[in-house]
Amino acid sequence: MSYRKGSKVWVEEKGEGWLEAEVVDAKERAVVVLTSQRKKISVLPEKLLPRDTDEDLGGGHVDDMTKLTYLNEPGVLYNLKRRYALNEIYTYTGSILIAVNPFTRLPHLYNEYMMEQYKGVRLGDLSPHVFAVADASYRAMVNDSRSQSILVSGESGAGKTETTKLIMRYLTYVGGRAVLDDRSVEQQVLESNPLLEAFGNAKTIRNDNSSRFGKFVEIQFDKTGRISGAAIRTYLLERSRVVQINDPERNFHCFYQLCASGKDAELYKLGHASTFHYLNQSKTYELEGTNNEDEYWKTKRAMDIVGISRSDQDAIFRTLAAILHLGNIEFSPGKESDSSKIKDSTSNFHLQMTATLLMCDPDLLVSSLCSRSIHTNEGIIIKALDCAAAVANRDTLAKTVYARLFDWLVENINKSIGQDVDSKAQIGVLDIYGFESFKHNSFEQFCINFANEKLQQHFNEHVFKMEQEEYKSEKINWSYIEFIDNQDMLDLIEKKPIGIIALLDEACMFPKSTHVTFATKMFRNLSSHPRLEKTKFSETDFSISHYAGKVTYQTDSFLEKNRDYIVAEHCNLLSSSRCPLLSGLFTSLPEESVRSSYKFSSVASRFKQQLQALMETLSSTEPHYVRCVKPNSVNRPQLFENQSVLHQLRCGGVLEAVRISLAGYPTRRTYAEFVDRFGVLVPELMLGSYDERALTESVLEKMKLDNFQLGRTKVFLRAGQIAILDVRRAEVLDNAARRIQGRFRTFIARKEFVKTKEASISVQAYCRGCFARKMYKIMRETAAAIILQKHVRRLIVQRNYQEACSAALLIQSCIRGFIARRYFSTIREQKAALVIQSFWRKRKVAMLFQHYKRATIAIQCAWRQKLARKELRKLRMTANEAGALREAKNKLEKKLDDLTLRLTLERRIRAAGEETKLVEISKRDKIIETLSAECAAAKSSARSEHDKNLLLQRQLDDSLGEIAMLRSNKILKAEEEKQNSNLKNIVKSLSEKNSLLENELSTARKSSDDTMEKLKDVEGKCTHLQQNLVKLQEKLTNLENENHVLRNKAFNISPKTVSEKFSASIGLPNSEQKHIFETPTPTKHLAPIPHSTGTRRQKLPVERHEGNHEILSRCIKENLGFKDGKPVAACIIYKCLLHWRAFESERTAIFDHVIEAINDVLKAKEADGRLPYWLSNTSALLCLLQKNLRSNGFFGTPSHRSNGSLGLGGRTGQLVGRGDTLAQVDARYPAILFKQQLTACVEKIFGQLRDNLKKEISPLLSVCIQAPKSTRAQPGKASKSPGAGAQQPSNSHWDNIVNFLNLLMDTLRENYVPSFFIRKLITQLFSFINIQLFNSLLLRRECCTFSNGEYVKAGLSLLEKWITDVTEEFAGTSWHELNYIRQAVGFLVIHQKRKKTLEEISQDLCPSLSIRQIYRICSMYWDDKYNTQGISNEVVSAMREMVNKDTANLVSNSFLLDDDLSIPFSTEDLSMAIPATDYADVELPECLHLHPSVQFLLKVS
């Protein structure tokens, strides 16, 4: 391909892989390019790859790499790099998902709302996500009834395990949760991870926690698509690692964990890992950032979680310890030739420990290691083994035991999870090690890369199949496209009889074979194979050209690692073990196997069989691929290492998929996209209307391209053809640019000439003006000099005159001032004397007045006091008269009446109080008994302590007596010195004993004092409790007496008399008197009260109205309509309940019947259509209850005594004082409960109506967020009028929403739904529209375009017009609910985004949006209309830093909006917002006239 100056290319570079460059000079054999690092280099044209000239438009990246203009290696690499910089970690390559590990938390990508967004959405409709792949596999399984598989690959640290967890989490979400131990399948599978990692993972050269086995998690589903079970299948365990490792690798983690387990390691006689042969072949024993002891306990906890018993755990760790001891057994030559024996005492110790841990016979273990038995027809022949054979035999035993133990663990994990053997649909998730290429590659890397070659073949077939499906769907001819396969690579490895594995097995059959003979035979048979090469500096090493690159293998240990023997002696040895777990792993062999006791088994062949079984499993399923990529080796976020990612893309087969695409038609564009880009090549055909397919064909024919294909909706181009079109397009655009530049330069030159001409005229005029001004200045200066001389002379004469005049005036003024000051001083003294005299006279008069005033007041007080005493004596005499006593008596009688009424209520409260007090007294008695027992115990201990003290005191007295006697003997027998020394010794011993006794006495006294203090405290508490008990008993006695007296008084007063008095006091008519104080229903807390005959007559017989249920049911089930905007059904129900006095009854089932009937209507099939009708009726009925019912306080609880202290008399006064409440009805408990149930019913109807509207409008919104293809303007045409207004939306989408809203308003108005409900409903509906449109905008990149913003903005203008038309009474704040989508769309359609700063965007343009949401829009935006650039890189970088900084601080850092499901009103809001309904003029419908229960309504009307 030829390059021209200015072409954008990719140039290869060692450090970065590829660099962006631009051609600055094109020669015949070399091209000079300027790289992004501002370096000029000369390269061959063949070394360059073309780069898209328009890559900066549309954000510089694509979410599906098949959309890349140039599908090549650097294009894929830099597309991933740009998306990773924007935290877009997922990218499609067709149906393959590439996941780049972000090394940071992104919880907003994985919450439940995000899973709901991807549920049921076709792959590719939303932004790339692992949930999309999981959903595609689940939908394919449900729809096609075929099992699926998801292959997750990548190197360790790339996020395979996390991706697998996310896939299982999504499948658990869409498929329901299995009820197993209250844990989901996802949790159960993940709980087994620590256990599998301990026994199956190890450190390699590149990764510290590399999986050395393949894991296939199979999630099973039933017929309904719900999860019914799960299973874990393991493949290809690297058994040879148990006995042989290379430095700096490690063995499996479990061995190091066991050695660091502390007491458990001592129990198994284990030391440091460096003391064991199987572990010290490498000098790496610890991992950075990992504690082996902590990991050991994590492994044990995982065993507990999985359900492995303690005995089995002990057996597992004993087996691991036995393997380590087994590896330390060494052999030396025996007495006979070709025989061996245990080398020394150290080896014998390890042998004994191995036998002890395996619970087998030590002699049998030695025999199985150092010899083998051959079964012949004549008998059994025992053959001794030499040292090398014994070591191989020992390693074979270790590998066999470990492999079977690993299989046993997997089997137990599957039992814990629970499998569904009847499941016919599964989704498998494969997590397997990736391609490996190290400096030294041995047998393990050979097997791993062979497995990856197999998987790559499966991957290639899938990619080619996807290509074929697309070609078929587009109906193009693809029969001649060559399928790129790696079958020759697989034949080289596995083909019989001359494949590498076959030759390796053949070499292992012969004991004398070495790696040299194997390599020689391999080169002799396979030297002509193109994939196999012999290295230059080694006779035994060979290189294989894999799909991911060339790998050199060292054959030094190939034969040893491939040999694996099935030894009958090993099976017999371990099947006889006393450990149940080991004996279960090694069952007895059949007789045929026993005869061939040393049967050879090839590790490579068994590996190939397991791999074939895995491939058969995958072939029976529909595959889906996830390729995980580790962006850097230091596990840091926002760091992208090009070379590392390139290597992973090669190893993961992504670049191989690109190579397959390049073999066919790598460039495919829709006709609209092709015409948008290359329509400039045929401008003569772009005028007017045109067919895009025909125009595409015309462009290709004009460019004389062949071998392209035209499909139904896309054009398919071969590799390199798009570059030819781009070169021609660049030439056309360059020519157009030159014409524009020529015109523009002509315009600039003419403009400069006109400007120069005007400037010269201005300069000439300015010069002439300057000369004239200079002459004028000289003339003016001459005239001014003459004038100045004249004025100076005049000023000198004037100054002399003024000096003489001012001197005369100064003398005159001084004389006159002296005279004036003397006169003023005289006048001021006279005035001061007058002021002093006036103040003194005023003060004297005021003092005299105050004296007279005080005297007058004293006289008046004395006189009034005298009169008051006389009046007081009269009042005292009057108070003793009989009339005052009668009035007081009447008042007391009234108070007595009130108190009698109070007693009827308070006696019940006291009855309940008696019960409570009895319980409290019983509790107090028990406490007193307990305390008295403690007191007695304390007293007894105090007595025992006192007795001990007395005994010690006696001993002390005795010792004191002895001392006194000894002292007297000493005085009497002073001459006996010898005996005296003996006595001194006795005295010393006695004194020591005395001191000990005194110490014991002091301690005893202290303890006695402490005990006495405790005893006093206990006695004080006991006394206090006894006093409290006495007080409570006295109170109880007083209450019983008082209650008895009150009962007698109450029974003496007739209830009828009381009710008549009370009714007369508040002035109620007689017809209502008998229903005011209906007796409350007795409960278990209130004692029953005997009622008289009159009291029974006061009860309302509401229960006899059971026949009235039928009329209420008819009112509810039938649509009675409205009269004058009033719901007939609600008014009739309220009238009936009011007439039947249901609100005043304490026991009735009629309210429950009404609620049940309404609920039955709402559950019916046609309920959705009647929701507005019932919202109107229930709200009207609720408002009637709210405004006309009144709580009478008779169902207050006893705890509210302070509120009820007024009694009935107090409430009577309140009723009398409020004349406006006489029309209200006293509601009892059932009525209040009915009002609460009706409130819940209104909320339920409102929520159900709102949810139904959301379901109906959701499909309309999903098609409104993206502009139809017909409404998208062509870039060439749109550029003619950049200032034109927004385009009008298609009538088929936004008009449907407007029609839906109009129909909703008509329905609500027809059912006379109050405007309050309409306003709340419309507001929440518009909030839902805002959420759906905004979230769709953020999830779909094709929606974040300029033209789509104009389309949505035009649609929002229709909604704004609708809101204006329906007025604020019904719409409320609906327009403000669209703030998010309005601001987001407004941001999309503004021009010159690159000039906007972060403050302008966040504060002026999008104040409601968060930085994370703005960043999401900026990262997805692209201008499809004018091809302009988006937000500047500085602003995007600033936003990215803010987003990363806030990620750890936010609880939920999702950029999506959540739907509001709350009820936006309360009962108080209803009563305030909805006007009262006048039900009096609502007549009974004719259909109910004949019913006997409502005849009273006809009489009233």
Tab-separated table of N, CA and C in Angstrom, residues 1150-1231:
chain	number	residue	atom	x	y	z
A	1150	ILE	N	-69.437	-5.609	59.219
A	1150	ILE	CA	-69.832	-4.984	57.957
A	1150	ILE	C	-68.668	-4.247	57.299
A	1151	PHE	N	-67.761	-3.675	58.106
A	1151	PHE	CA	-66.602	-2.977	57.538
A	1151	PHE	C	-65.652	-3.956	56.829
A	1152	ASP	N	-65.428	-5.103	57.474
A	1152	ASP	CA	-64.590	-6.115	56.835
A	1152	ASP	C	-65.197	-6.582	55.520
A	1153	HIS	N	-66.522	-6.684	55.490
A	1153	HIS	CA	-67.185	-7.107	54.248
A	1153	HIS	C	-66.970	-6.081	53.135
A	1154	VAL	N	-67.025	-4.801	53.469
A	1154	VAL	CA	-66.819	-3.749	52.464
A	1154	VAL	C	-65.384	-3.810	51.909
A	1155	ILE	N	-64.402	-3.918	52.814
A	1155	ILE	CA	-62.999	-3.965	52.371
A	1155	ILE	C	-62.750	-5.206	51.514
A	1156	GLU	N	-63.269	-6.364	51.939
A	1156	GLU	CA	-63.070	-7.594	51.163
A	1156	GLU	C	-63.712	-7.484	49.786
A	1157	ALA	N	-64.891	-6.889	49.718
A	1157	ALA	CA	-65.559	-6.744	48.422
A	1157	ALA	C	-64.749	-5.842	47.488
A	1158	ILE	N	-64.209	-4.753	48.024
A	1158	ILE	CA	-63.390	-3.862	47.180
A	1158	ILE	C	-62.132	-4.586	46.706
A	1159	ASN	N	-61.500	-5.358	47.607
A	1159	ASN	CA	-60.299	-6.107	47.207
A	1159	ASN	C	-60.619	-7.153	46.157
A	1160	ASP	N	-61.791	-7.792	46.275
A	1160	ASP	CA	-62.181	-8.787	45.266
A	1160	ASP	C	-62.364	-8.134	43.903
A	1161	VAL	N	-62.933	-6.935	43.897
A	1161	VAL	CA	-63.108	-6.229	42.626
A	1161	VAL	C	-61.757	-5.876	42.020
A	1162	LEU	N	-60.799	-5.466	42.878
A	1162	LEU	CA	-59.479	-5.093	42.371
A	1162	LEU	C	-58.691	-6.295	41.872
A	1163	LYS	N	-59.013	-7.516	42.368
A	1163	LYS	CA	-58.298	-8.707	41.916
A	1163	LYS	C	-58.875	-9.296	40.634
A	1164	ALA	N	-60.036	-8.824	40.220
A	1164	ALA	CA	-60.671	-9.370	39.021
A	1164	ALA	C	-59.846	-9.060	37.777
A	1165	LYS	N	-60.161	-9.767	36.671
A	1165	LYS	CA	-59.391	-9.617	35.434
A	1165	LYS	C	-59.542	-8.222	34.842
A	1166	GLU	N	-60.751	-7.684	34.927
A	1166	GLU	CA	-60.981	-6.363	34.345
A	1166	GLU	C	-60.709	-5.242	35.338
A	1167	ALA	N	-59.945	-5.554	36.402
A	1167	ALA	CA	-59.719	-4.564	37.458
A	1167	ALA	C	-58.897	-3.383	36.956
A	1168	ASP	N	-57.960	-3.622	36.033
A	1168	ASP	CA	-57.092	-2.533	35.580
A	1168	ASP	C	-57.894	-1.403	34.953
A	1169	GLY	N	-58.963	-1.736	34.252
A	1169	GLY	CA	-59.762	-0.693	33.630
A	1169	GLY	C	-60.623	0.073	34.614
A	1170	ARG	N	-60.879	-0.489	35.798
A	1170	ARG	CA	-61.739	0.163	36.785
A	1170	ARG	C	-60.951	0.844	37.902
A	1171	LEU	N	-59.620	0.860	37.775
A	1171	LEU	CA	-58.821	1.476	38.834
A	1171	LEU	C	-59.125	2.963	39.006
A	1172	PRO	N	-59.247	3.784	37.931
A	1172	PRO	CA	-59.607	5.196	38.142
A	1172	PRO	C	-60.964	5.363	38.816
A	1173	TYR	N	-61.932	4.501	38.434
A	1173	TYR	CA	-63.272	4.571	39.040
A	1173	TYR	C	-63.179	4.327	40.536
A	1174	TRP	N	-62.418	3.318	40.944
A	1174	TRP	CA	-62.346	2.991	42.364
A	1174	TRP	C	-61.423	3.933	43.128
A	1175	LEU	N	-60.462	4.529	42.443
A	1175	LEU	CA	-59.666	5.560	43.096
A	1175	LEU	C	-60.543	6.746	43.461
A	1176	SER	N	-61.465	7.110	42.584
A	1176	SER	CA	-62.389	8.211	42.865
A	1176	SER	C	-63.335	7.852	43.998
A	1177	ASN	N	-63.902	6.628	44.005
A	1177	ASN	CA	-64.877	6.222	45.019
A	1177	ASN	C	-64.243	6.054	46.392
A	1178	THR	N	-63.124	5.340	46.444
A	1178	THR	CA	-62.499	5.102	47.754
A	1178	THR	C	-61.975	6.390	48.369
A	1179	SER	N	-61.425	7.280	47.531
A	1179	SER	CA	-60.939	8.548	48.086
A	1179	SER	C	-62.096	9.399	48.596
A	1180	ALA	N	-63.233	9.392	47.873
A	1180	ALA	CA	-64.395	10.154	48.335
A	1180	ALA	C	-64.931	9.598	49.648
A	1181	LEU	N	-65.013	8.255	49.741
A	1181	LEU	CA	-65.484	7.633	50.973
A	1181	LEU	C	-64.538	7.922	52.131
A	1182	LEU	N	-63.241	7.903	51.855
A	1182	LEU	CA	-62.259	8.192	52.899
A	1182	LEU	C	-62.380	9.633	53.381
A	1183	CYS	N	-62.601	10.560	52.464
A	1183	CYS	CA	-62.758	11.962	52.874
A	1183	CYS	C	-64.019	12.165	53.704
A	1184	LEU	N	-65.095	11.456	53.358
A	1184	LEU	CA	-66.317	11.542	54.168
A	1184	LEU	C	-66.044	11.045	55.590
A	1185	LEU	N	-65.321	9.944	55.702
A	1185	LEU	CA	-65.009	9.439	57.037
A	1185	LEU	C	-64.089	10.398	57.782
A	1186	GLN	N	-63.128	10.957	57.065
A	1186	GLN	CA	-62.156	11.841	57.702
A	1186	GLN	C	-62.816	13.102	58.252
A	1187	LYS	N	-63.803	13.623	57.528
A	1187	LYS	CA	-64.416	14.898	57.916
A	1187	LYS	C	-65.596	14.734	58.856
A	1188	ASN	N	-66.270	13.550	58.843
A	1188	ASN	CA	-67.516	13.406	59.595
A	1188	ASN	C	-67.422	12.465	60.781
A	1189	LEU	N	-66.316	11.727	60.912
A	1189	LEU	CA	-66.162	10.845	62.068
A	1189	LEU	C	-65.307	11.526	63.124
A	1190	ARG	N	-65.618	11.205	64.380
A	1190	ARG	CA	-64.878	11.785	65.481
A	1190	ARG	C	-64.602	10.692	66.501
A	1191	SER	N	-63.348	10.622	66.952
A	1191	SER	CA	-62.975	9.636	67.963
A	1191	SER	C	-63.453	10.130	69.318
A	1192	ASN	N	-64.256	9.261	70.074
A	1192	ASN	CA	-64.810	9.706	71.355
A	1192	ASN	C	-63.925	9.354	72.531
A	1193	GLY	N	-62.752	8.758	72.284
A	1193	GLY	CA	-61.791	8.516	73.368
A	1193	GLY	C	-62.102	7.344	74.242
A	1194	PHE	N	-63.131	6.496	73.926
A	1194	PHE	CA	-63.484	5.385	74.793
A	1194	PHE	C	-62.585	4.176	74.610
A	1195	PHE	N	-61.753	4.172	73.580
A	1195	PHE	CA	-60.861	3.024	73.388
A	1195	PHE	C	-59.419	3.411	73.679
A	1196	GLY	N	-59.220	4.382	74.597
A	1196	GLY	CA	-57.865	4.697	75.033
A	1196	GLY	C	-57.336	3.621	75.946
A	1197	THR	N	-56.081	3.435	75.964
A	1197	THR	CA	-55.439	2.418	76.802
A	1197	THR	C	-55.293	2.936	78.204
A	1198	PRO	N	-55.175	2.051	79.196
A	1198	PRO	CA	-55.042	2.501	80.590
A	1198	PRO	C	-53.793	3.316	80.836
A	1199	SER	N	-52.782	3.163	79.995
A	1199	SER	CA	-51.548	3.907	80.232
A	1199	SER	C	-51.713	5.391	80.005
A	1200	HIS	N	-52.746	5.811	79.315
A	1200	HIS	CA	-52.958	7.229	79.022
A	1200	HIS	C	-53.850	7.855	80.078
A	1201	ARG	N	-53.450	7.758	81.315
A	1201	ARG	CA	-54.312	8.288	82.382
A	1201	ARG	C	-54.267	9.787	82.437
A	1202	SER	N	-53.142	10.356	82.102
A	1202	SER	CA	-53.028	11.811	82.190
A	1202	SER	C	-53.923	12.486	81.177
A	1203	ASN	N	-54.090	11.836	79.998
A	1203	ASN	CA	-54.948	12.437	78.977
A	1203	ASN	C	-56.419	12.302	79.339
A	1204	GLY	N	-56.752	11.273	80.074
A	1204	GLY	CA	-58.152	11.063	80.425
A	1204	GLY	C	-58.514	11.562	81.792
A	1205	SER	N	-57.711	12.391	82.370
A	1205	SER	CA	-57.962	12.856	83.737
A	1205	SER	C	-59.156	13.776	83.833
A	1206	LEU	N	-59.583	14.313	82.693
A	1206	LEU	CA	-60.740	15.202	82.753
A	1206	LEU	C	-62.017	14.437	83.038
A	1207	GLY	N	-62.049	13.140	82.633
A	1207	GLY	CA	-63.251	12.371	82.850
A	1207	GLY	C	-64.346	12.751	81.881
A	1208	LEU	N	-65.510	12.202	82.110
A	1208	LEU	CA	-66.647	12.488	81.228
A	1208	LEU	C	-67.110	13.914	81.388
A	1209	GLY	N	-66.978	14.438	82.594
A	1209	GLY	CA	-67.399	15.813	82.793
A	1209	GLY	C	-66.584	16.771	81.985
A	1210	GLY	N	-65.258	16.524	81.950
A	1210	GLY	CA	-64.393	17.386	81.162
A	1210	GLY	C	-64.741	17.323	79.697
A	1211	ARG	N	-64.983	16.085	79.183
A	1211	ARG	CA	-65.329	15.966	77.764
A	1211	ARG	C	-66.693	16.579	77.465
A	1212	THR	N	-67.582	16.531	78.437
A	1212	THR	CA	-68.895	17.150	78.227
A	1212	THR	C	-68.753	18.641	78.024
A	1213	GLY	N	-67.875	19.232	78.839
A	1213	GLY	CA	-67.643	20.664	78.681
A	1213	GLY	C	-67.081	20.990	77.328
A	1214	GLN	N	-66.233	20.119	76.827
A	1214	GLN	CA	-65.645	20.377	75.511
A	1214	GLN	C	-66.703	20.306	74.431
A	1215	LEU	N	-67.606	19.327	74.518
A	1215	LEU	CA	-68.650	19.198	73.498
A	1215	LEU	C	-69.594	20.390	73.527
A	1216	VAL	N	-69.882	20.868	74.713
A	1216	VAL	CA	-70.795	22.021	74.811
A	1216	VAL	C	-70.144	23.251	74.221
A	1217	GLY	N	-68.863	23.389	74.427
A	1217	GLY	CA	-68.172	24.572	73.943
A	1217	GLY	C	-68.042	24.623	72.442
A	1218	ARG	N	-68.158	23.457	71.743
A	1218	ARG	CA	-67.954	23.426	70.293
A	1218	ARG	C	-69.274	23.088	69.630
A	1219	GLY	N	-69.926	24.078	69.172
A	1219	GLY	CA	-71.200	23.840	68.525
A	1219	GLY	C	-71.088	23.315	67.130
A	1220	ASP	N	-69.910	23.492	66.473
A	1220	ASP	CA	-69.775	23.055	65.087
A	1220	ASP	C	-69.528	21.571	64.973
A	1221	THR	N	-69.269	20.858	66.043
A	1221	THR	CA	-68.986	19.424	65.965
A	1221	THR	C	-70.198	18.573	66.279
A	1222	LEU	N	-71.350	19.161	66.446
A	1222	LEU	CA	-72.522	18.365	66.801
A	1222	LEU	C	-72.967	17.487	65.648
A	1223	ALA	N	-72.652	17.853	64.396
A	1223	ALA	CA	-73.069	17.053	63.247
A	1223	ALA	C	-72.168	15.852	63.033
A	1224	GLN	N	-71.015	15.800	63.716
A	1224	GLN	CA	-70.118	14.671	63.536
A	1224	GLN	C	-70.608	13.456	64.296
A	1225	VAL	N	-70.084	12.258	63.887
A	1225	VAL	CA	-70.505	10.993	64.469
A	1225	VAL	C	-69.394	10.487	65.355
A	1226	ASP	N	-69.766	10.007	66.562
A	1226	ASP	CA	-68.781	9.424	67.449
A	1226	ASP	C	-68.413	8.041	66.926
A	1227	ALA	N	-67.160	7.847	66.556
A	1227	ALA	CA	-66.700	6.597	65.949
A	1227	ALA	C	-66.078	5.712	67.003
A	1228	ARG	N	-66.428	4.427	66.933
A	1228	ARG	CA	-65.837	3.439	67.819
A	1228	ARG	C	-64.635	2.778	67.123
A	1229	TYR	N	-64.056	1.788	67.815
A	1229	TYR	CA	-62.826	1.181	67.294
A	1229	TYR	C	-62.991	0.550	65.904
A	1230	PRO	N	-64.053	-0.208	65.623
A	1230	PRO	CA	-64.173	-0.773	64.261
A	1230	PRO	C	-64.214	0.293	63.172
A	1231	ALA	N	-64.849	1.423	63.462
A	1231	ALA	CA	-64.923	2.481	62.450
A	1231	ALA	C	-63.544	3.091	62.195
